[in-house]
Tab-separated table of C-alpha atoms in Angstrom:
chain	number	residue	atom	x	y	z
A	1	MET	CA	-1.510	-22.887	-32.016
A	2	ALA	CA	-4.458	-24.911	-30.742
A	3	LEU	CA	-5.999	-24.090	-27.390
A	4	THR	CA	-5.212	-27.556	-26.039
A	5	THR	CA	-1.540	-27.184	-26.936
A	6	LEU	CA	-1.305	-23.757	-25.354
A	7	VAL	CA	-3.006	-24.710	-22.134
A	8	THR	CA	-1.426	-28.094	-21.582
A	9	THR	CA	2.075	-26.651	-21.762
A	10	ALA	CA	1.379	-25.489	-18.206
A	11	LEU	CA	2.178	-28.995	-16.936
A	12	LEU	CA	4.824	-27.843	-14.521
A	13	TRP	CA	3.386	-24.466	-13.599
A	14	PRO	CA	2.783	-24.335	-10.706
A	15	PHE	CA	5.003	-27.309	-9.953
A	16	ASP	CA	3.802	-30.312	-7.983
A	17	ILE	CA	5.458	-31.198	-4.697
A	18	SER	CA	2.644	-33.390	-3.420
A	19	SER	CA	5.185	-35.826	-1.983
A	20	ALA	CA	6.279	-33.214	0.557
A	21	ALA	CA	5.045	-33.404	4.121
A	22	ILE	CA	1.675	-31.729	4.475
A	23	GLN	CA	1.842	-28.692	6.731
A	24	ALA	CA	-1.241	-27.596	8.682
A	25	PRO	CA	-1.595	-23.851	9.300
A	26	LYS	CA	-0.783	-22.418	12.711
A	27	ALA	CA	-2.834	-19.872	14.666
A	28	PRO	CA	-2.870	-16.692	12.558
A	29	VAL	CA	-1.646	-13.191	13.321
A	30	PHE	CA	-3.297	-10.367	11.329
A	31	ARG	CA	-1.586	-7.245	9.952
A	32	GLU	CA	-3.462	-4.597	7.967
A	33	LEU	CA	-1.291	-3.353	5.088
A	34	GLY	CA	-3.594	-0.802	3.482
A	35	SER	CA	-7.218	0.207	3.107
A	36	LEU	CA	-9.679	2.149	0.964
A	37	PRO	CA	-12.274	4.657	2.122
A	38	ALA	CA	-15.698	3.022	2.441
A	39	PRO	CA	-17.320	1.699	0.332
A	40	GLY	CA	-14.149	0.900	-1.646
A	41	PHE	CA	-13.829	-2.782	-2.551
A	42	PHE	CA	-10.684	-4.813	-3.305
A	43	GLU	CA	-11.442	-7.739	-5.609
A	44	ASN	CA	-8.295	-9.659	-6.505
A	45	ILE	CA	-4.597	-9.947	-5.744
A	46	ALA	CA	-1.345	-10.918	-7.449
A	47	ILE	CA	2.256	-10.894	-6.265
A	48	ARG	CA	5.254	-9.686	-8.214
A	49	PRO	CA	7.973	-12.331	-7.638
A	50	SER	CA	10.974	-10.113	-8.364
A	51	THR	CA	10.081	-7.516	-5.711
A	52	SER	CA	7.550	-9.424	-3.539
A	53	SER	CA	5.160	-6.479	-3.943
A	54	LEU	CA	1.405	-7.065	-3.793
A	55	LEU	CA	-0.922	-5.880	-6.570
A	56	ALA	CA	-4.641	-5.528	-5.819
A	57	THR	CA	-7.536	-4.581	-8.100
A	58	ARG	CA	-10.286	-2.218	-6.986
A	59	LEU	CA	-13.810	-3.321	-7.863
A	60	THR	CA	-15.914	-0.313	-6.822
A	61	GLY	CA	-15.030	3.361	-6.709
A	62	GLY	CA	-12.598	3.411	-9.618
A	63	PRO	CA	-10.765	1.074	-12.044
A	64	GLU	CA	-7.542	1.142	-10.047
A	65	VAL	CA	-4.618	-1.110	-9.203
A	66	TYR	CA	-2.970	-0.639	-5.817
A	67	ILE	CA	0.444	-1.806	-4.658
A	68	VAL	CA	1.947	-2.783	-1.318
A	69	LYS	CA	5.738	-2.669	-1.318
A	70	ASP	CA	7.716	-4.552	1.339
A	71	PRO	CA	4.604	-6.324	2.653
A	72	ALA	CA	6.598	-8.547	5.008
A	73	SER	CA	8.258	-5.602	6.747
A	74	SER	CA	7.058	-3.614	9.753
A	75	THR	CA	6.628	-0.570	7.479
A	76	PRO	CA	4.795	-1.695	4.308
A	77	ASP	CA	4.222	0.981	1.659
A	78	PHE	CA	0.621	1.079	0.339
A	79	SER	CA	-0.276	3.351	-2.590
A	80	LEU	CA	-2.187	3.714	-5.850
A	81	LEU	CA	-0.158	2.144	-8.654
A	82	ALA	CA	-2.236	2.750	-11.790
A	83	THR	CA	-5.655	3.726	-13.121
A	84	VAL	CA	-7.058	1.790	-16.071
A	85	PRO	CA	-8.837	4.038	-18.619
A	86	ASP	CA	-12.250	3.455	-20.190
A	87	LEU	CA	-13.428	0.926	-17.580
A	88	ASP	CA	-15.522	1.313	-14.440
A	89	VAL	CA	-14.586	-1.822	-12.494
A	90	LEU	CA	-11.595	-4.160	-12.319
A	91	LEU	CA	-11.672	-7.818	-11.349
A	92	GLY	CA	-9.086	-10.529	-12.055
A	93	ILE	CA	-5.344	-9.925	-12.290
A	94	ASP	CA	-2.443	-12.265	-13.022
A	95	GLN	CA	1.092	-12.288	-14.357
A	96	LEU	CA	1.287	-13.342	-17.985
A	97	ILE	CA	3.253	-16.530	-18.511
A	98	PRO	CA	6.787	-15.360	-19.320
A	99	ASP	CA	7.853	-15.526	-22.957
A	100	GLU	CA	11.455	-16.264	-23.962
A	101	GLU	CA	12.548	-12.755	-23.035
A	102	ALA	CA	10.842	-12.943	-19.659
A	103	CYS	CA	12.414	-16.322	-18.970
A	104	ALA	CA	15.739	-14.515	-19.004
A	105	GLY	CA	14.549	-12.598	-15.965
A	106	GLU	CA	11.938	-10.043	-17.062
A	107	GLU	CA	8.762	-11.042	-15.212
A	108	ARG	CA	7.142	-7.702	-15.910
A	109	VAL	CA	3.739	-7.882	-17.566
A	110	TYR	CA	0.433	-8.357	-15.766
A	111	VAL	CA	-3.035	-8.539	-17.259
A	112	VAL	CA	-6.258	-7.251	-15.685
A	113	VAL	CA	-9.865	-7.697	-16.762
A	114	GLY	CA	-12.767	-5.347	-16.179
A	115	GLY	CA	-15.844	-3.795	-17.689
A	116	LYS	CA	-18.296	-0.911	-17.711
A	117	THR	CA	-21.302	-0.455	-15.434
A	118	PRO	CA	-23.783	2.437	-15.308
A	119	THR	CA	-24.373	2.031	-11.568
A	120	GLY	CA	-20.870	1.305	-10.310
A	121	SER	CA	-21.924	-2.216	-9.358
A	122	PRO	CA	-20.216	-5.134	-11.120
A	123	PHE	CA	-23.559	-6.959	-11.093
A	124	ASP	CA	-24.764	-4.367	-13.602
A	125	MET	CA	-21.775	-4.823	-15.910
A	126	VAL	CA	-22.770	-4.053	-19.478
A	127	VAL	CA	-22.738	-7.208	-21.588
A	128	GLY	CA	-20.013	-6.891	-24.202
A	129	SER	CA	-18.083	-4.179	-22.350
A	130	ALA	CA	-15.385	-6.436	-20.889
A	131	ALA	CA	-11.784	-5.766	-21.872
A	132	LEU	CA	-8.241	-6.801	-21.013
A	133	TYR	CA	-5.465	-4.343	-20.156
A	134	THR	CA	-1.802	-4.861	-19.417
A	135	VAL	CA	0.150	-3.318	-16.563
A	136	THR	CA	3.849	-3.406	-17.418
A	137	PHE	CA	6.792	-2.793	-15.109
A	138	PRO	CA	9.727	-1.405	-17.140
A	139	HIS	CA	12.198	-2.371	-14.421
A	140	LEU	CA	12.782	-5.847	-13.079
A	141	ASP	CA	14.054	-4.832	-9.651
A	142	ASN	CA	11.666	-1.992	-8.753
A	143	ASP	CA	8.023	-1.024	-9.152
A	144	GLU	CA	8.378	2.433	-10.705
A	145	ASP	CA	7.124	3.921	-13.996
A	146	VAL	CA	4.401	1.384	-14.764
A	147	GLU	CA	2.733	1.494	-18.154
A	148	VAL	CA	-0.971	0.706	-18.725
A	149	ALA	CA	-2.152	-0.359	-22.188
A	150	HIS	CA	-5.305	-1.740	-23.789
A	151	LEU	CA	-4.793	-5.375	-24.784
A	152	SER	CA	-8.135	-6.434	-26.259
A	153	ALA	CA	-11.881	-6.080	-26.035
A	154	LEU	CA	-13.654	-9.369	-25.386
A	155	SER	CA	-16.640	-10.679	-27.319
A	156	ALA	CA	-20.016	-8.948	-27.511
A	157	ASP	CA	-21.586	-11.859	-25.590
A	158	THR	CA	-19.178	-11.704	-22.653
A	159	GLY	CA	-21.034	-11.049	-19.407
A	160	LEU	CA	-19.740	-10.584	-15.853
A	161	VAL	CA	-16.032	-11.347	-16.107
A	162	ASN	CA	-14.515	-12.424	-12.810
A	163	GLY	CA	-11.473	-14.569	-12.021
A	164	LEU	CA	-8.558	-14.695	-14.432
A	165	VAL	CA	-5.532	-16.976	-14.682
A	166	ALA	CA	-2.643	-16.827	-17.129
A	167	VAL	CA	-1.571	-19.869	-19.131
A	168	PRO	CA	1.081	-20.181	-21.840
A	169	GLY	CA	-0.108	-18.166	-24.810
A	170	GLY	CA	-2.974	-16.382	-23.133
A	171	VAL	CA	-5.411	-16.100	-20.254
A	172	LEU	CA	-8.452	-18.028	-19.052
A	173	ILE	CA	-11.307	-15.831	-17.823
A	174	ALA	CA	-14.288	-16.871	-15.709
A	175	ASP	CA	-17.601	-15.449	-16.916
A	176	SER	CA	-19.982	-15.596	-13.955
A	177	LEU	CA	-23.001	-14.475	-15.986
A	178	ARG	CA	-22.520	-17.040	-18.762
A	179	SER	CA	-21.232	-19.813	-16.418
A	180	ARG	CA	-18.178	-20.633	-18.503
A	181	VAL	CA	-14.441	-20.086	-18.897
A	182	SER	CA	-13.254	-18.186	-21.960
A	183	PHE	CA	-9.768	-18.103	-23.479
A	184	TYR	CA	-7.960	-15.112	-24.932
A	185	ASN	CA	-4.974	-15.966	-27.150
A	186	VAL	CA	-2.323	-13.252	-26.908
A	187	THR	CA	-0.459	-14.683	-29.890
A	188	ASP	CA	-3.134	-14.135	-32.535
A	189	ASN	CA	-5.642	-11.936	-30.629
A	190	SER	CA	-8.348	-14.601	-30.899
A	191	PHE	CA	-11.052	-15.270	-28.313
A	192	THR	CA	-12.836	-18.527	-27.496
A	193	GLU	CA	-16.046	-17.834	-25.582
A	194	SER	CA	-16.676	-21.359	-24.284
A	195	ALA	CA	-13.238	-22.870	-23.860
A	196	TYR	CA	-14.570	-24.707	-20.794
A	197	GLU	CA	-18.262	-25.012	-19.991
A	198	TYR	CA	-19.777	-27.496	-17.540
A	199	PRO	CA	-22.936	-27.702	-15.403
A	200	GLU	CA	-20.661	-27.477	-12.357
A	201	MET	CA	-19.952	-23.874	-13.337
A	202	THR	CA	-23.593	-22.847	-12.951
A	203	ALA	CA	-25.584	-21.818	-9.888
A	204	PRO	CA	-28.685	-23.776	-8.863
A	205	GLU	CA	-31.930	-22.315	-10.172
A	206	GLY	CA	-33.162	-19.582	-7.877
A	207	ALA	CA	-29.816	-19.159	-6.108
A	208	ALA	CA	-29.039	-15.670	-4.843
A	209	MET	CA	-25.392	-15.969	-5.905
A	210	PHE	CA	-23.693	-16.890	-9.168
A	211	GLY	CA	-21.737	-20.040	-9.920
A	212	ILE	CA	-18.195	-19.861	-11.264
A	213	ASN	CA	-16.015	-17.223	-9.637
A	214	GLY	CA	-12.278	-17.823	-9.147
A	215	VAL	CA	-10.006	-19.879	-11.417
A	216	GLN	CA	-6.564	-21.405	-10.889
A	217	ILE	CA	-4.228	-23.801	-12.697
A	218	ARG	CA	-2.333	-26.516	-10.827
A	219	ASP	CA	-0.788	-29.835	-11.926
A	220	ASN	CA	-2.292	-29.680	-15.423
A	221	HIS	CA	-5.786	-29.114	-14.020
A	222	LEU	CA	-8.152	-26.173	-14.251
A	223	TYR	CA	-9.756	-25.436	-10.861
A	224	TRP	CA	-12.718	-23.142	-10.305
A	225	SER	CA	-14.874	-22.089	-7.384
A	226	ASN	CA	-18.660	-22.182	-7.495
A	227	THR	CA	-19.827	-19.468	-5.119
A	228	ALA	CA	-23.436	-20.620	-4.795
A	229	LEU	CA	-22.353	-24.183	-3.973
A	230	SER	CA	-19.439	-23.217	-1.669
A	231	SER	CA	-17.433	-25.698	-3.716
A	232	ILE	CA	-14.348	-26.064	-5.902
A	233	TYR	CA	-14.106	-28.345	-8.922
A	234	ARG	CA	-11.328	-29.340	-11.271
A	235	ILE	CA	-10.820	-30.989	-14.626
A	236	ALA	CA	-7.668	-32.143	-16.380
A	237	LEU	CA	-6.817	-29.723	-19.161
A	238	ASP	CA	-6.285	-32.601	-21.592
A	239	ASP	CA	-9.685	-34.147	-20.799
A	240	ASN	CA	-11.582	-31.057	-21.902
A	241	LYS	CA	-10.731	-31.669	-25.560
A	242	LYS	CA	-11.092	-35.457	-25.759
A	243	GLU	CA	-13.754	-36.126	-28.348
A	244	GLY	CA	-16.327	-38.787	-27.586
A	245	CYS	CA	-15.462	-38.943	-23.876
A	246	ASP	CA	-18.000	-38.043	-21.212
A	247	VAL	CA	-15.469	-36.537	-18.828
A	248	ARG	CA	-16.969	-34.762	-15.855
A	249	PRO	CA	-15.345	-32.323	-13.430
A	250	GLU	CA	-14.199	-33.630	-10.060
A	251	LEU	CA	-15.458	-32.103	-6.814
A	252	VAL	CA	-12.361	-31.422	-4.689
A	253	PHE	CA	-13.701	-29.004	-2.064
A	254	ASN	CA	-17.152	-28.667	-0.526
A	255	ALA	CA	-17.388	-26.179	2.331
A	256	SER	CA	-21.182	-25.918	2.355
A	257	SER	CA	-21.316	-27.247	5.927
A	258	ILE	CA	-19.024	-24.502	7.276
A	259	ALA	CA	-19.332	-21.625	4.779
A	260	SER	CA	-22.211	-19.774	3.147
A	261	ALA	CA	-20.163	-19.071	0.002
A	262	VAL	CA	-16.722	-19.440	-1.550
A	263	ASP	CA	-15.100	-16.584	-3.451
A	264	ASP	CA	-11.521	-16.892	-4.733
A	265	PHE	CA	-9.064	-19.522	-3.549
A	266	ASN	CA	-5.437	-20.549	-3.801
A	267	PHE	CA	-2.930	-23.248	-2.875
A	268	ASP	CA	0.033	-23.453	-0.546
A	269	ILE	CA	3.208	-25.145	-1.760
A	270	TYR	CA	1.920	-28.504	-0.506
A	271	GLY	CA	-1.274	-28.381	-2.547
A	272	ASN	CA	-3.607	-27.580	0.341
A	273	ILE	CA	-6.502	-25.302	-0.608
A	274	TYR	CA	-7.292	-22.007	1.122
A	275	ALA	CA	-10.586	-20.355	0.177
A	276	ALA	CA	-12.013	-16.934	1.012
A	277	THR	CA	-15.660	-17.131	2.091
A	278	HIS	CA	-16.493	-13.443	1.538
A	279	PHE	CA	-19.754	-13.105	3.503
A	280	ASP	CA	-18.521	-15.147	6.474
A	281	GLY	CA	-15.184	-13.355	6.743
A	282	THR	CA	-13.270	-16.611	7.094
A	283	ILE	CA	-10.574	-18.624	5.354
A	284	VAL	CA	-11.409	-22.307	4.922
A	285	TYR	CA	-8.528	-24.789	4.656
A	286	SER	CA	-8.683	-28.197	2.979
A	287	ASP	CA	-5.918	-30.752	3.549
A	288	ALA	CA	-4.638	-32.102	0.227
A	289	GLN	CA	-4.085	-35.622	1.584
A	290	THR	CA	-6.942	-36.202	4.015
A	291	GLY	CA	-9.582	-33.824	2.704
A	292	GLU	CA	-10.084	-32.465	6.228
A	293	MET	CA	-11.676	-29.016	6.150
A	294	LYS	CA	-11.707	-26.324	8.794
A	295	VAL	CA	-11.777	-22.572	9.312
A	296	VAL	CA	-8.205	-21.408	9.948
A	297	ALA	CA	-8.591	-17.617	10.049
A	298	GLY	CA	-11.284	-15.019	10.620
A	299	GLY	CA	-14.788	-15.473	11.924
A	300	ILE	CA	-18.400	-14.483	11.345
A	301	GLY	CA	-19.011	-11.049	12.831
A	302	GLU	CA	-15.284	-10.329	13.217
A	303	TRP	CA	-13.388	-7.495	11.514
A	304	ASP	CA	-10.145	-9.403	10.846
A	305	LEU	CA	-11.130	-10.718	7.400
A	306	ALA	CA	-14.654	-9.346	6.995
A	307	GLY	CA	-15.668	-9.577	3.339
A	308	CYS	CA	-12.547	-11.500	2.263
A	309	THR	CA	-12.456	-11.808	-1.526
A	310	ALA	CA	-9.112	-13.236	-2.693
A	311	LEU	CA	-5.818	-14.520	-1.330
A	312	GLU	CA	-2.292	-15.563	-2.253
A	313	PHE	CA	0.767	-16.756	-0.368
A	314	GLY	CA	3.888	-14.613	-0.311
A	315	LYS	CA	6.744	-15.290	-2.707
A	316	GLY	CA	9.590	-13.571	-0.864
A	317	GLU	CA	12.299	-14.944	1.388
A	318	TYR	CA	10.473	-14.024	4.581
A	319	ASP	CA	6.767	-14.371	3.794
A	320	GLN	CA	6.163	-17.804	2.300
A	321	ASP	CA	3.976	-18.660	5.324
A	322	THR	CA	2.013	-15.432	4.984
A	323	LEU	CA	-1.346	-15.375	3.254
A	324	TYR	CA	-2.184	-11.994	1.740
A	325	VAL	CA	-5.929	-11.357	1.630
A	326	THR	CA	-8.085	-8.690	-0.023
A	327	THR	CA	-11.490	-7.685	1.350
A	328	ASN	CA	-14.532	-5.707	0.352
A	329	SER	CA	-16.233	-2.949	2.318
A	330	ALA	CA	-18.022	-4.315	5.393
A	331	THR	CA	-20.480	-2.995	7.963
A	332	PHE	CA	-21.014	-4.164	11.528
A	333	GLY	CA	-23.570	-2.194	13.521
A	334	ASN	CA	-23.011	1.502	12.895
A	335	GLU	CA	-19.447	1.095	11.619
A	336	THR	CA	-18.471	0.684	7.963
A	337	ARG	CA	-14.934	0.078	6.771
A	338	GLY	CA	-13.571	0.114	3.247
A	339	GLY	CA	-11.770	-2.721	1.527
A	340	ARG	CA	-8.458	-3.757	3.042
A	341	ILE	CA	-5.333	-5.739	2.271
A	342	VAL	CA	-4.491	-7.967	5.226
A	343	ALA	CA	-1.458	-10.148	5.930
A	344	VAL	CA	-2.286	-13.387	7.733
A	345	ASP	CA	0.899	-14.783	9.271
A	346	PHE	CA	0.624	-18.495	10.065
């Protein structure tokens, strides 16, 4: 099946409720759900809808996936879920789009991407070492007995893999070194290195940070963050494959006036954007209707969200107004803390 067909079948995932009343976030309350010893670093987060459990990838210190069970409760359970073999670092994680069996209620398979590095730093990831693994939950209603399996190596030219988002038939993967989005087809095990490639995915010449970082799909559009530009762009999935058309990405979020960088990002159910700023330790909010932007959680020099890397809203009955955030290891003065998973209750 063609890439365009596979990707554009995501028209209603996530669904669009842009006609709903826009809700601005309230003053946040922070709850720490789990942490790593310094300098452990959490990179990305996903949520298992059937149990509301949080899944977080570890970037430095081991290719591990951690879990937080009952994150909305007063006694969340934080523990190591799985170790991925033959890799040194893990980055993006997402739930694979359910197939016909999963549509009957088995939302069980997640995919993670990572690579090898001789120094332990993702910035030294060996070109061509990136690979995809699956983390499968045998049971729908609990998180026990997970199974880890190699899915596929990526191409020899793949650089620093980063954000990952599932689409029908496969996954889209941001390559921060090559400034592009690649596509892995789970149906035929094929790989398209430059499924999406635009100047807006690159960093300005001489920039200290890379360009493309996080990726999301919403309303038949591919969104991506550009870390060096503190910005988020989007393009209609259909437009990418229109021959003879000079279609350019649309700038939908520019936080350069209030943030030094943008890492991963996500949406609330109203389409508002929430972005983690990493170095600033803040969450920047952008109103979907007015475009108004402001910091809604955290602060420079504050521990609450220091080094925030990724975020996602809860999917359970009691935590749909809770933003779950991962962080890296941070140092203020003489104190260093490892990566954390933090609940931000609005």
